[in-house]
């Protein structure tokens, strides 16, 4: 039943071709077309189908972690699925929808109060700096980049993103910038070295704080960077510019009004703010806000 439901949904693929291989054979869905998208997934355990039907995209991710399926080119598989989100949305509307209240209740226990935020951030970012260094570029940037050229490296994309933010904020040596969400210190280092501003930056991750502290010291900019280990709600002072790079995702919908109120309070009357955020199509937002995604899990 679960297998039939998943394969039936895949039969509606419109963009790209996906081949599913399980113990019963190989099945092709969709067509390559002019865009050339094609991928294969190998199902090693029939529980994969159950996980997808009952858990939707989150179930598929957890099934991958358990080794129930894999792909010779995971990036290609994700691209095919990403091009067919509307078609695959039907999986999320089935049995998976019935389990949402249970997941939402569990997620409520992890809401982003001061204590909750500390626990949540630690659970993710304090896995170890060495772990994140395995997958991040040399700038240790954990947010979307801006690729100036198709052949640009991830490091070049990160630096271009940082510089674009600096340009948008019109940074100058006279500016004092508050950064909500230090990360591993990439933006602060770039801004201070290239624009001469002063930066106060905060993180509640122990690992990130230790890394950034060492980074600023070794770069010789610790005299122009004030590194805090403080929840954004407890920040004070007035600043010329404010920057927050993909930190808003960790705020939580309930706390968004307070977050923006704090940002406003931290800025001088003529101050400027640059916010980088992960977005979602408007028509999917209402459904998403009631769901629990992989990172929340």
PDB file of C-alpha atoms in Angstrom:
ATOM      1  CA  UNK A   1       0.000   0.000   0.000  1.00  0.00           C
ATOM      2  CA  UNK A   2       2.742   2.471   0.970  1.00  0.00           C
ATOM      3  CA  UNK A   3       4.827   1.555  -2.065  1.00  0.00           C
ATOM      4  CA  UNK A   4       1.869   1.985  -4.405  1.00  0.00           C
ATOM      5  CA  UNK A   5       1.103   5.408  -2.927  1.00  0.00           C
ATOM      6  CA  UNK A   6       4.652   6.702  -3.368  1.00  0.00           C
ATOM      7  CA  UNK A   7       5.131   5.340  -6.877  1.00  0.00           C
ATOM      8  CA  UNK A   8       1.712   6.633  -7.852  1.00  0.00           C
ATOM      9  CA  UNK A   9       2.713  10.115  -6.790  1.00  0.00           C
ATOM     10  CA  UNK A  10       6.038   9.913  -8.606  1.00  0.00           C
ATOM     11  CA  UNK A  11       4.139   9.011 -11.775  1.00  0.00           C
ATOM     12  CA  UNK A  12       2.978  12.634 -11.840  1.00  0.00           C
ATOM     13  CA  UNK A  13       6.509  14.048 -12.161  1.00  0.00           C
ATOM     14  CA  UNK A  14       6.577  16.756 -14.816  1.00  0.00           C
ATOM     15  CA  UNK A  15      10.156  18.045 -14.859  1.00  0.00           C
ATOM     16  CA  UNK A  16      13.136  15.736 -15.110  1.00  0.00           C
ATOM     17  CA  UNK A  17      13.390  11.985 -14.852  1.00  0.00           C
ATOM     18  CA  UNK A  18      13.676   9.941 -11.674  1.00  0.00           C
ATOM     19  CA  UNK A  19      14.482   6.236 -11.685  1.00  0.00           C
ATOM     20  CA  UNK A  20      13.518   4.268  -8.586  1.00  0.00           C
ATOM     21  CA  UNK A  21      15.267   0.937  -8.107  1.00  0.00           C
ATOM     22  CA  UNK A  22      13.997  -1.530  -5.502  1.00  0.00           C
ATOM     23  CA  UNK A  23      13.935  -5.304  -5.162  1.00  0.00           C
ATOM     24  CA  UNK A  24      11.036  -5.523  -7.608  1.00  0.00           C
ATOM     25  CA  UNK A  25      12.836  -3.744 -10.436  1.00  0.00           C
ATOM     26  CA  UNK A  26      13.608  -0.314 -11.878  1.00  0.00           C
ATOM     27  CA  UNK A  27      10.897   2.260 -12.580  1.00  0.00           C
ATOM     28  CA  UNK A  28      11.290   5.481 -14.538  1.00  0.00           C
ATOM     29  CA  UNK A  29       9.132   8.531 -13.876  1.00  0.00           C
ATOM     30  CA  UNK A  30       8.956  11.777 -15.827  1.00  0.00           C
ATOM     31  CA  UNK A  31      11.188  12.557 -18.769  1.00  0.00           C
ATOM     32  CA  UNK A  32      14.584  14.160 -19.233  1.00  0.00           C
ATOM     33  CA  UNK A  33      13.406  16.947 -21.552  1.00  0.00           C
ATOM     34  CA  UNK A  34      15.509  19.941 -22.580  1.00  0.00           C
ATOM     35  CA  UNK A  35      16.680  20.715 -19.022  1.00  0.00           C
ATOM     36  CA  UNK A  36      18.514  17.379 -18.787  1.00  0.00           C
ATOM     37  CA  UNK A  37      17.537  16.634 -15.183  1.00  0.00           C
ATOM     38  CA  UNK A  38      17.792  12.952 -14.339  1.00  0.00           C
ATOM     39  CA  UNK A  39      18.596  10.963 -11.225  1.00  0.00           C
ATOM     40  CA  UNK A  40      18.329   7.550  -9.619  1.00  0.00           C
ATOM     41  CA  UNK A  41      17.428   6.506  -6.094  1.00  0.00           C
ATOM     42  CA  UNK A  42      18.030   3.002  -4.773  1.00  0.00           C
ATOM     43  CA  UNK A  43      15.556   1.713  -2.201  1.00  0.00           C
ATOM     44  CA  UNK A  44      17.232  -0.786   0.140  1.00  0.00           C
ATOM     45  CA  UNK A  45      14.408  -1.222   2.620  1.00  0.00           C
ATOM     46  CA  UNK A  46      10.668  -1.232   1.944  1.00  0.00           C
ATOM     47  CA  UNK A  47      10.172   0.842   5.097  1.00  0.00           C
ATOM     48  CA  UNK A  48      11.286   3.775   2.962  1.00  0.00           C
ATOM     49  CA  UNK A  49       7.818   3.884   1.402  1.00  0.00           C
ATOM     50  CA  UNK A  50       6.118   3.804   4.792  1.00  0.00           C
ATOM     51  CA  UNK A  51       8.367   6.589   6.079  1.00  0.00           C
ATOM     52  CA  UNK A  52       7.520   8.797   3.095  1.00  0.00           C
ATOM     53  CA  UNK A  53       3.764   8.224   3.328  1.00  0.00           C
ATOM     54  CA  UNK A  54       3.638   8.794   7.083  1.00  0.00           C
ATOM     55  CA  UNK A  55       6.323  11.463   7.307  1.00  0.00           C
ATOM     56  CA  UNK A  56       6.424  13.228   3.944  1.00  0.00           C
ATOM     57  CA  UNK A  57       9.699  14.978   3.188  1.00  0.00           C
ATOM     58  CA  UNK A  58      10.807  14.651   6.798  1.00  0.00           C
ATOM     59  CA  UNK A  59      10.152  10.923   6.649  1.00  0.00           C
ATOM     60  CA  UNK A  60      12.233  10.640   3.478  1.00  0.00           C
ATOM     61  CA  UNK A  61      15.129  12.453   5.149  1.00  0.00           C
ATOM     62  CA  UNK A  62      14.992  10.206   8.204  1.00  0.00           C
ATOM     63  CA  UNK A  63      14.786   7.129   5.962  1.00  0.00           C
ATOM     64  CA  UNK A  64      17.970   8.284   4.236  1.00  0.00           C
ATOM     65  CA  UNK A  65      19.731   8.616   7.593  1.00  0.00           C
ATOM     66  CA  UNK A  66      18.648   5.081   8.484  1.00  0.00           C
ATOM     67  CA  UNK A  67      20.077   3.768   5.206  1.00  0.00           C
ATOM     68  CA  UNK A  68      16.712   2.807   3.733  1.00  0.00           C
ATOM     69  CA  UNK A  69      17.634   4.499   0.453  1.00  0.00           C
ATOM     70  CA  UNK A  70      20.486   6.302  -1.254  1.00  0.00           C
ATOM     71  CA  UNK A  71      21.468   7.745  -4.623  1.00  0.00           C
ATOM     72  CA  UNK A  72      24.612   7.640  -6.768  1.00  0.00           C
ATOM     73  CA  UNK A  73      24.118  11.397  -7.229  1.00  0.00           C
ATOM     74  CA  UNK A  74      22.200  12.835  -4.292  1.00  0.00           C
ATOM     75  CA  UNK A  75      22.488  16.395  -5.634  1.00  0.00           C
ATOM     76  CA  UNK A  76      20.829  15.392  -8.901  1.00  0.00           C
ATOM     77  CA  UNK A  77      18.063  13.583  -7.008  1.00  0.00           C
ATOM     78  CA  UNK A  78      17.383  16.664  -4.886  1.00  0.00           C
ATOM     79  CA  UNK A  79      17.270  18.838  -8.009  1.00  0.00           C
ATOM     80  CA  UNK A  80      14.662  16.632  -9.650  1.00  0.00           C
ATOM     81  CA  UNK A  81      12.531  16.617  -6.498  1.00  0.00           C
ATOM     82  CA  UNK A  82      12.960  20.372  -6.018  1.00  0.00           C
ATOM     83  CA  UNK A  83      11.628  20.977  -9.526  1.00  0.00           C
ATOM     84  CA  UNK A  84       8.488  19.015  -8.705  1.00  0.00           C
ATOM     85  CA  UNK A  85       7.538  20.333  -5.275  1.00  0.00           C
ATOM     86  CA  UNK A  86       3.947  21.043  -6.285  1.00  0.00           C
ATOM     87  CA  UNK A  87       3.486  17.504  -7.571  1.00  0.00           C
ATOM     88  CA  UNK A  88       5.074  15.938  -4.513  1.00  0.00           C
ATOM     89  CA  UNK A  89       3.092  18.145  -2.145  1.00  0.00           C
ATOM     90  CA  UNK A  90       0.367  15.522  -2.339  1.00  0.00           C
ATOM     91  CA  UNK A  91       2.481  13.251  -0.157  1.00  0.00           C
ATOM     92  CA  UNK A  92       2.498  15.901   2.565  1.00  0.00           C
ATOM     93  CA  UNK A  93      -1.283  16.207   2.404  1.00  0.00           C
ATOM     94  CA  UNK A  94      -1.988  12.545   3.026  1.00  0.00           C
ATOM     95  CA  UNK A  95      -1.307  10.425   6.078  1.00  0.00           C
ATOM     96  CA  UNK A  96       1.702  12.594   6.917  1.00  0.00           C
ATOM     97  CA  UNK A  97      -0.687  15.448   7.665  1.00  0.00           C
ATOM     98  CA  UNK A  98      -2.419  13.398  10.361  1.00  0.00           C
ATOM     99  CA  UNK A  99       0.806  13.137  12.372  1.00  0.00           C
ATOM    100  CA  UNK A 100       1.474  16.871  12.366  1.00  0.00           C
ATOM    101  CA  UNK A 101      -0.185  17.578  15.722  1.00  0.00           C
ATOM    102  CA  UNK A 102       2.141  15.101  17.448  1.00  0.00           C
ATOM    103  CA  UNK A 103       5.231  16.609  15.840  1.00  0.00           C
ATOM    104  CA  UNK A 104       3.986  20.122  16.549  1.00  0.00           C
ATOM    105  CA  UNK A 105       3.504  19.260  20.221  1.00  0.00           C
ATOM    106  CA  UNK A 106       7.053  17.931  20.450  1.00  0.00           C
ATOM    107  CA  UNK A 107       8.351  21.002  18.648  1.00  0.00           C
ATOM    108  CA  UNK A 108       6.478  23.286  21.084  1.00  0.00           C
ATOM    109  CA  UNK A 109       8.661  21.910  23.859  1.00  0.00           C
ATOM    110  CA  UNK A 110      11.666  23.209  21.889  1.00  0.00           C
ATOM    111  CA  UNK A 111      10.270  26.719  21.373  1.00  0.00           C
ATOM    112  CA  UNK A 112      12.790  29.551  21.291  1.00  0.00           C
ATOM    113  CA  UNK A 113      12.522  31.072  24.732  1.00  0.00           C
ATOM    114  CA  UNK A 114      15.844  32.272  26.139  1.00  0.00           C
ATOM    115  CA  UNK A 115      16.540  28.868  27.685  1.00  0.00           C
ATOM    116  CA  UNK A 116      15.077  27.022  24.705  1.00  0.00           C
ATOM    117  CA  UNK A 117      17.156  28.984  22.210  1.00  0.00           C
ATOM    118  CA  UNK A 118      20.308  28.155  24.150  1.00  0.00           C
ATOM    119  CA  UNK A 119      19.473  24.440  24.086  1.00  0.00           C
ATOM    120  CA  UNK A 120      18.483  24.461  20.417  1.00  0.00           C
ATOM    121  CA  UNK A 121      21.539  26.384  19.264  1.00  0.00           C
ATOM    122  CA  UNK A 122      23.845  24.199  21.323  1.00  0.00           C
ATOM    123  CA  UNK A 123      22.296  21.012  19.940  1.00  0.00           C
ATOM    124  CA  UNK A 124      23.042  22.153  16.397  1.00  0.00           C
ATOM    125  CA  UNK A 125      26.065  24.451  16.385  1.00  0.00           C
ATOM    126  CA  UNK A 126      28.027  22.917  19.244  1.00  0.00           C
ATOM    127  CA  UNK A 127      28.496  19.592  17.476  1.00  0.00           C
ATOM    128  CA  UNK A 128      32.124  20.777  17.070  1.00  0.00           C
ATOM    129  CA  UNK A 129      33.843  23.300  14.845  1.00  0.00           C
ATOM    130  CA  UNK A 130      35.830  20.513  13.195  1.00  0.00           C
ATOM    131  CA  UNK A 131      32.589  18.907  12.055  1.00  0.00           C
ATOM    132  CA  UNK A 132      31.357  22.069  10.318  1.00  0.00           C
ATOM    133  CA  UNK A 133      34.805  22.663   8.808  1.00  0.00           C
ATOM    134  CA  UNK A 134      34.369  19.405   6.889  1.00  0.00           C
ATOM    135  CA  UNK A 135      31.589  20.884   4.748  1.00  0.00           C
ATOM    136  CA  UNK A 136      31.967  24.683   4.890  1.00  0.00           C
ATOM    137  CA  UNK A 137      34.311  26.800   2.789  1.00  0.00           C
ATOM    138  CA  UNK A 138      37.454  28.371   4.323  1.00  0.00           C
ATOM    139  CA  UNK A 139      35.443  31.403   5.511  1.00  0.00           C
ATOM    140  CA  UNK A 140      33.294  29.038   7.631  1.00  0.00           C
ATOM    141  CA  UNK A 141      30.138  30.584   6.190  1.00  0.00           C
ATOM    142  CA  UNK A 142      26.936  28.664   6.979  1.00  0.00           C
ATOM    143  CA  UNK A 143      24.502  30.704   4.885  1.00  0.00           C
ATOM    144  CA  UNK A 144      23.628  31.201   1.228  1.00  0.00           C
ATOM    145  CA  UNK A 145      26.243  32.815  -0.982  1.00  0.00           C
ATOM    146  CA  UNK A 146      26.086  35.014  -4.071  1.00  0.00           C
ATOM    147  CA  UNK A 147      27.811  33.410  -7.039  1.00  0.00           C
ATOM    148  CA  UNK A 148      29.225  36.193  -9.243  1.00  0.00           C
ATOM    149  CA  UNK A 149      30.020  33.662 -11.979  1.00  0.00           C
ATOM    150  CA  UNK A 150      28.756  30.194 -12.777  1.00  0.00           C
ATOM    151  CA  UNK A 151      32.207  28.775 -12.096  1.00  0.00           C
ATOM    152  CA  UNK A 152      32.699  30.655  -8.819  1.00  0.00           C
ATOM    153  CA  UNK A 153      33.757  28.626  -5.798  1.00  0.00           C
ATOM    154  CA  UNK A 154      31.727  28.477  -2.602  1.00  0.00           C
ATOM    155  CA  UNK A 155      34.349  30.630  -0.886  1.00  0.00           C
ATOM    156  CA  UNK A 156      34.073  33.279  -3.613  1.00  0.00           C
ATOM    157  CA  UNK A 157      30.280  33.199  -3.282  1.00  0.00           C
ATOM    158  CA  UNK A 158      30.521  33.726   0.479  1.00  0.00           C
ATOM    159  CA  UNK A 159      32.909  36.655   0.120  1.00  0.00           C
ATOM    160  CA  UNK A 160      30.757  38.233  -2.593  1.00  0.00           C
ATOM    161  CA  UNK A 161      27.741  37.918  -0.311  1.00  0.00           C
ATOM    162  CA  UNK A 162      29.575  39.561   2.576  1.00  0.00           C
ATOM    163  CA  UNK A 163      30.752  42.387   0.381  1.00  0.00           C
ATOM    164  CA  UNK A 164      27.300  42.940  -1.082  1.00  0.00           C
ATOM    165  CA  UNK A 165      25.914  43.309   2.438  1.00  0.00           C
ATOM    166  CA  UNK A 166      28.658  45.804   3.264  1.00  0.00           C
ATOM    167  CA  UNK A 167      27.858  47.804   0.141  1.00  0.00           C
ATOM    168  CA  UNK A 168      24.124  47.773   0.824  1.00  0.00           C
ATOM    169  CA  UNK A 169      24.798  49.070   4.328  1.00  0.00           C
ATOM    170  CA  UNK A 170      27.192  51.674   2.913  1.00  0.00           C
ATOM    171  CA  UNK A 171      29.704  50.785   5.611  1.00  0.00           C
ATOM    172  CA  UNK A 172      32.413  53.272   6.501  1.00  0.00           C
ATOM    173  CA  UNK A 173      35.152  53.521   9.170  1.00  0.00           C
ATOM    174  CA  UNK A 174      32.872  55.720  11.287  1.00  0.00           C
ATOM    175  CA  UNK A 175      30.166  53.050  11.579  1.00  0.00           C
ATOM    176  CA  UNK A 176      29.543  50.907  14.638  1.00  0.00           C
ATOM    177  CA  UNK A 177      27.723  47.764  13.495  1.00  0.00           C
ATOM    178  CA  UNK A 178      25.715  45.343  15.611  1.00  0.00           C
ATOM    179  CA  UNK A 179      25.591  41.806  14.204  1.00  0.00           C
ATOM    180  CA  UNK A 180      22.929  39.441  15.523  1.00  0.00           C
ATOM    181  CA  UNK A 181      24.301  35.969  14.945  1.00  0.00           C
ATOM    182  CA  UNK A 182      28.095  35.829  14.743  1.00  0.00           C
ATOM    183  CA  UNK A 183      28.322  32.454  13.088  1.00  0.00           C
ATOM    184  CA  UNK A 184      32.019  31.666  12.911  1.00  0.00           C
ATOM    185  CA  UNK A 185      32.940  35.317  12.442  1.00  0.00           C
ATOM    186  CA  UNK A 186      33.204  35.500   8.656  1.00  0.00           C
ATOM    187  CA  UNK A 187      31.152  38.635   8.116  1.00  0.00           C
ATOM    188  CA  UNK A 188      32.720  40.553  10.995  1.00  0.00           C
ATOM    189  CA  UNK A 189      36.233  39.806   9.749  1.00  0.00           C
ATOM    190  CA  UNK A 190      35.388  40.820   6.178  1.00  0.00           C
ATOM    191  CA  UNK A 191      33.637  44.036   7.192  1.00  0.00           C
ATOM    192  CA  UNK A 192      36.351  45.209   9.584  1.00  0.00           C
ATOM    193  CA  UNK A 193      39.236  44.361   7.258  1.00  0.00           C
ATOM    194  CA  UNK A 194      37.699  45.853   4.128  1.00  0.00           C
ATOM    195  CA  UNK A 195      35.582  48.734   5.444  1.00  0.00           C
ATOM    196  CA  UNK A 196      37.294  49.700   8.697  1.00  0.00           C
ATOM    197  CA  UNK A 197      34.107  49.743  10.781  1.00  0.00           C
ATOM    198  CA  UNK A 198      33.696  48.604  14.382  1.00  0.00           C
ATOM    199  CA  UNK A 199      31.499  45.601  15.084  1.00  0.00           C
ATOM    200  CA  UNK A 200      29.700  44.259  18.115  1.00  0.00           C
ATOM    201  CA  UNK A 201      28.586  40.715  17.374  1.00  0.00           C
ATOM    202  CA  UNK A 202      26.796  38.090  19.441  1.00  0.00           C
ATOM    203  CA  UNK A 203      26.292  34.335  19.454  1.00  0.00           C
ATOM    204  CA  UNK A 204      24.920  31.957  22.069  1.00  0.00           C
ATOM    205  CA  UNK A 205      26.908  29.009  20.723  1.00  0.00           C
ATOM    206  CA  UNK A 206      29.883  28.085  22.899  1.00  0.00           C
ATOM    207  CA  UNK A 207      31.762  26.553  19.968  1.00  0.00           C
ATOM    208  CA  UNK A 208      31.154  29.495  17.644  1.00  0.00           C
ATOM    209  CA  UNK A 209      32.169  31.969  20.331  1.00  0.00           C
ATOM    210  CA  UNK A 210      35.456  30.160  20.958  1.00  0.00           C
ATOM    211  CA  UNK A 211      36.192  29.926  17.233  1.00  0.00           C
ATOM    212  CA  UNK A 212      35.330  33.566  16.504  1.00  0.00           C
ATOM    213  CA  UNK A 213      37.348  34.802  19.486  1.00  0.00           C
ATOM    214  CA  UNK A 214      40.434  33.000  18.209  1.00  0.00           C
ATOM    215  CA  UNK A 215      39.750  34.089  14.638  1.00  0.00           C
ATOM    216  CA  UNK A 216      39.522  37.789  15.483  1.00  0.00           C
ATOM    217  CA  UNK A 217      42.649  37.620  17.603  1.00  0.00           C
ATOM    218  CA  UNK A 218      44.684  35.848  14.918  1.00  0.00           C
ATOM    219  CA  UNK A 219      43.416  38.287  12.265  1.00  0.00           C
ATOM    220  CA  UNK A 220      44.552  41.206  14.425  1.00  0.00           C
ATOM    221  CA  UNK A 221      41.107  42.796  14.509  1.00  0.00           C
ATOM    222  CA  UNK A 222      40.060  41.962  18.069  1.00  0.00           C
ATOM    223  CA  UNK A 223      40.520  45.635  18.954  1.00  0.00           C
ATOM    224  CA  UNK A 224      37.708  46.592  16.564  1.00  0.00           C
ATOM    225  CA  UNK A 225      35.391  43.668  17.273  1.00  0.00           C
ATOM    226  CA  UNK A 226      33.448  43.206  20.501  1.00  0.00           C
ATOM    227  CA  UNK A 227      32.357  39.586  20.769  1.00  0.00           C
ATOM    228  CA  UNK A 228      29.406  38.821  23.031  1.00  0.00           C
ATOM    229  CA  UNK A 229      27.797  35.603  24.220  1.00  0.00           C
ATOM    230  CA  UNK A 230      24.344  37.068  24.645  1.00  0.00           C
ATOM    231  CA  UNK A 231      20.759  36.399  23.561  1.00  0.00           C
ATOM    232  CA  UNK A 232      19.566  39.022  21.071  1.00  0.00           C
ATOM    233  CA  UNK A 233      16.754  39.940  23.459  1.00  0.00           C
ATOM    234  CA  UNK A 234      19.307  41.126  26.007  1.00  0.00           C
ATOM    235  CA  UNK A 235      21.302  43.385  23.682  1.00  0.00           C
ATOM    236  CA  UNK A 236      21.441  47.099  24.416  1.00  0.00           C
ATOM    237  CA  UNK A 237      22.957  50.248  22.960  1.00  0.00           C
ATOM    238  CA  UNK A 238      22.524  52.250  19.771  1.00  0.00           C
ATOM    239  CA  UNK A 239      24.261  51.408  16.517  1.00  0.00           C
ATOM    240  CA  UNK A 240      24.684  52.927  13.073  1.00  0.00           C
ATOM    241  CA  UNK A 241      24.065  49.681  11.199  1.00  0.00           C
ATOM    242  CA  UNK A 242      22.603  46.270  11.979  1.00  0.00           C
ATOM    243  CA  UNK A 243      23.185  43.015  10.142  1.00  0.00           C
ATOM    244  CA  UNK A 244      21.640  39.591  10.717  1.00  0.00           C
ATOM    245  CA  UNK A 245      22.524  36.791   8.317  1.00  0.00           C
ATOM    246  CA  UNK A 246      20.167  33.793   8.278  1.00  0.00           C
ATOM    247  CA  UNK A 247      19.671  34.006  12.022  1.00  0.00           C
ATOM    248  CA  UNK A 248      15.984  34.897  11.849  1.00  0.00           C
ATOM    249  CA  UNK A 249      15.210  31.251  11.064  1.00  0.00           C
ATOM    250  CA  UNK A 250      16.171  30.446  14.664  1.00  0.00           C
ATOM    251  CA  UNK A 251      13.852  33.074  16.151  1.00  0.00           C
ATOM    252  CA  UNK A 252      10.528  31.260  15.863  1.00  0.00           C
ATOM    253  CA  UNK A 253       7.304  32.714  14.450  1.00  0.00           C
ATOM    254  CA  UNK A 254       5.886  33.632  17.849  1.00  0.00           C
ATOM    255  CA  UNK A 255       8.972  35.695  18.657  1.00  0.00           C
ATOM    256  CA  UNK A 256       9.262  37.589  15.350  1.00  0.00           C
ATOM    257  CA  UNK A 257       7.528  40.780  16.572  1.00  0.00           C
ATOM    258  CA  UNK A 258       9.904  40.980  19.524  1.00  0.00           C
ATOM    259  CA  UNK A 259      12.880  40.314  17.282  1.00  0.00           C
ATOM    260  CA  UNK A 260      12.079  43.194  14.946  1.00  0.00           C
ATOM    261  CA  UNK A 261      11.240  45.461  17.874  1.00  0.00           C
ATOM    262  CA  UNK A 262      14.676  44.741  19.321  1.00  0.00           C
ATOM    263  CA  UNK A 263      16.326  45.459  15.954  1.00  0.00           C
ATOM    264  CA  UNK A 264      14.524  48.790  15.782  1.00  0.00           C
ATOM    265  CA  UNK A 265      15.526  49.639  19.338  1.00  0.00           C
ATOM    266  CA  UNK A 266      19.203  48.921  18.624  1.00  0.00           C
ATOM    267  CA  UNK A 267      19.381  51.282  15.645  1.00  0.00           C
ATOM    268  CA  UNK A 268      19.967  54.997  15.730  1.00  0.00           C
ATOM    269  CA  UNK A 269      17.179  57.093  14.129  1.00  0.00           C
ATOM    270  CA  UNK A 270      18.982  57.170  10.775  1.00  0.00           C
ATOM    271  CA  UNK A 271      20.387  53.643  11.085  1.00  0.00           C
ATOM    272  CA  UNK A 272      20.258  50.922   8.439  1.00  0.00           C
ATOM    273  CA  UNK A 273      19.562  47.215   8.737  1.00  0.00           C
ATOM    274  CA  UNK A 274      20.401  44.363   6.372  1.00  0.00           C
ATOM    275  CA  UNK A 275      18.618  41.072   6.927  1.00  0.00           C
ATOM    276  CA  UNK A 276      19.371  37.885   5.013  1.00  0.00           C
ATOM    277  CA  UNK A 277      16.705  35.221   5.328  1.00  0.00           C
ATOM    278  CA  UNK A 278      15.632  31.946   3.778  1.00  0.00           C
ATOM    279  CA  UNK A 279      12.272  32.477   2.079  1.00  0.00           C
ATOM    280  CA  UNK A 280       9.373  30.314   0.961  1.00  0.00           C
ATOM    281  CA  UNK A 281       6.651  30.928  -1.665  1.00  0.00           C
ATOM    282  CA  UNK A 282       3.698  32.742  -0.112  1.00  0.00           C
ATOM    283  CA  UNK A 283       1.221  30.051  -1.115  1.00  0.00           C
ATOM    284  CA  UNK A 284       3.195  27.430   0.843  1.00  0.00           C
ATOM    285  CA  UNK A 285       3.758  29.470   3.987  1.00  0.00           C
ATOM    286  CA  UNK A 286       0.488  28.774   5.809  1.00  0.00           C
ATOM    287  CA  UNK A 287       0.972  25.053   5.403  1.00  0.00           C
ATOM    288  CA  UNK A 288       4.663  25.210   6.343  1.00  0.00           C
ATOM    289  CA  UNK A 289       4.095  27.164   9.545  1.00  0.00           C
ATOM    290  CA  UNK A 290       1.932  24.318  10.839  1.00  0.00           C
ATOM    291  CA  UNK A 291       4.542  21.709   9.976  1.00  0.00           C
ATOM    292  CA  UNK A 292       7.793  20.500  11.516  1.00  0.00           C
ATOM    293  CA  UNK A 293      10.650  20.380   9.025  1.00  0.00           C
ATOM    294  CA  UNK A 294      13.948  18.514   9.149  1.00  0.00           C
ATOM    295  CA  UNK A 295      15.985  21.150  10.942  1.00  0.00           C
ATOM    296  CA  UNK A 296      13.261  21.662  13.568  1.00  0.00           C
ATOM    297  CA  UNK A 297      13.137  17.928  14.114  1.00  0.00           C
TER     298      UNK A 297
END
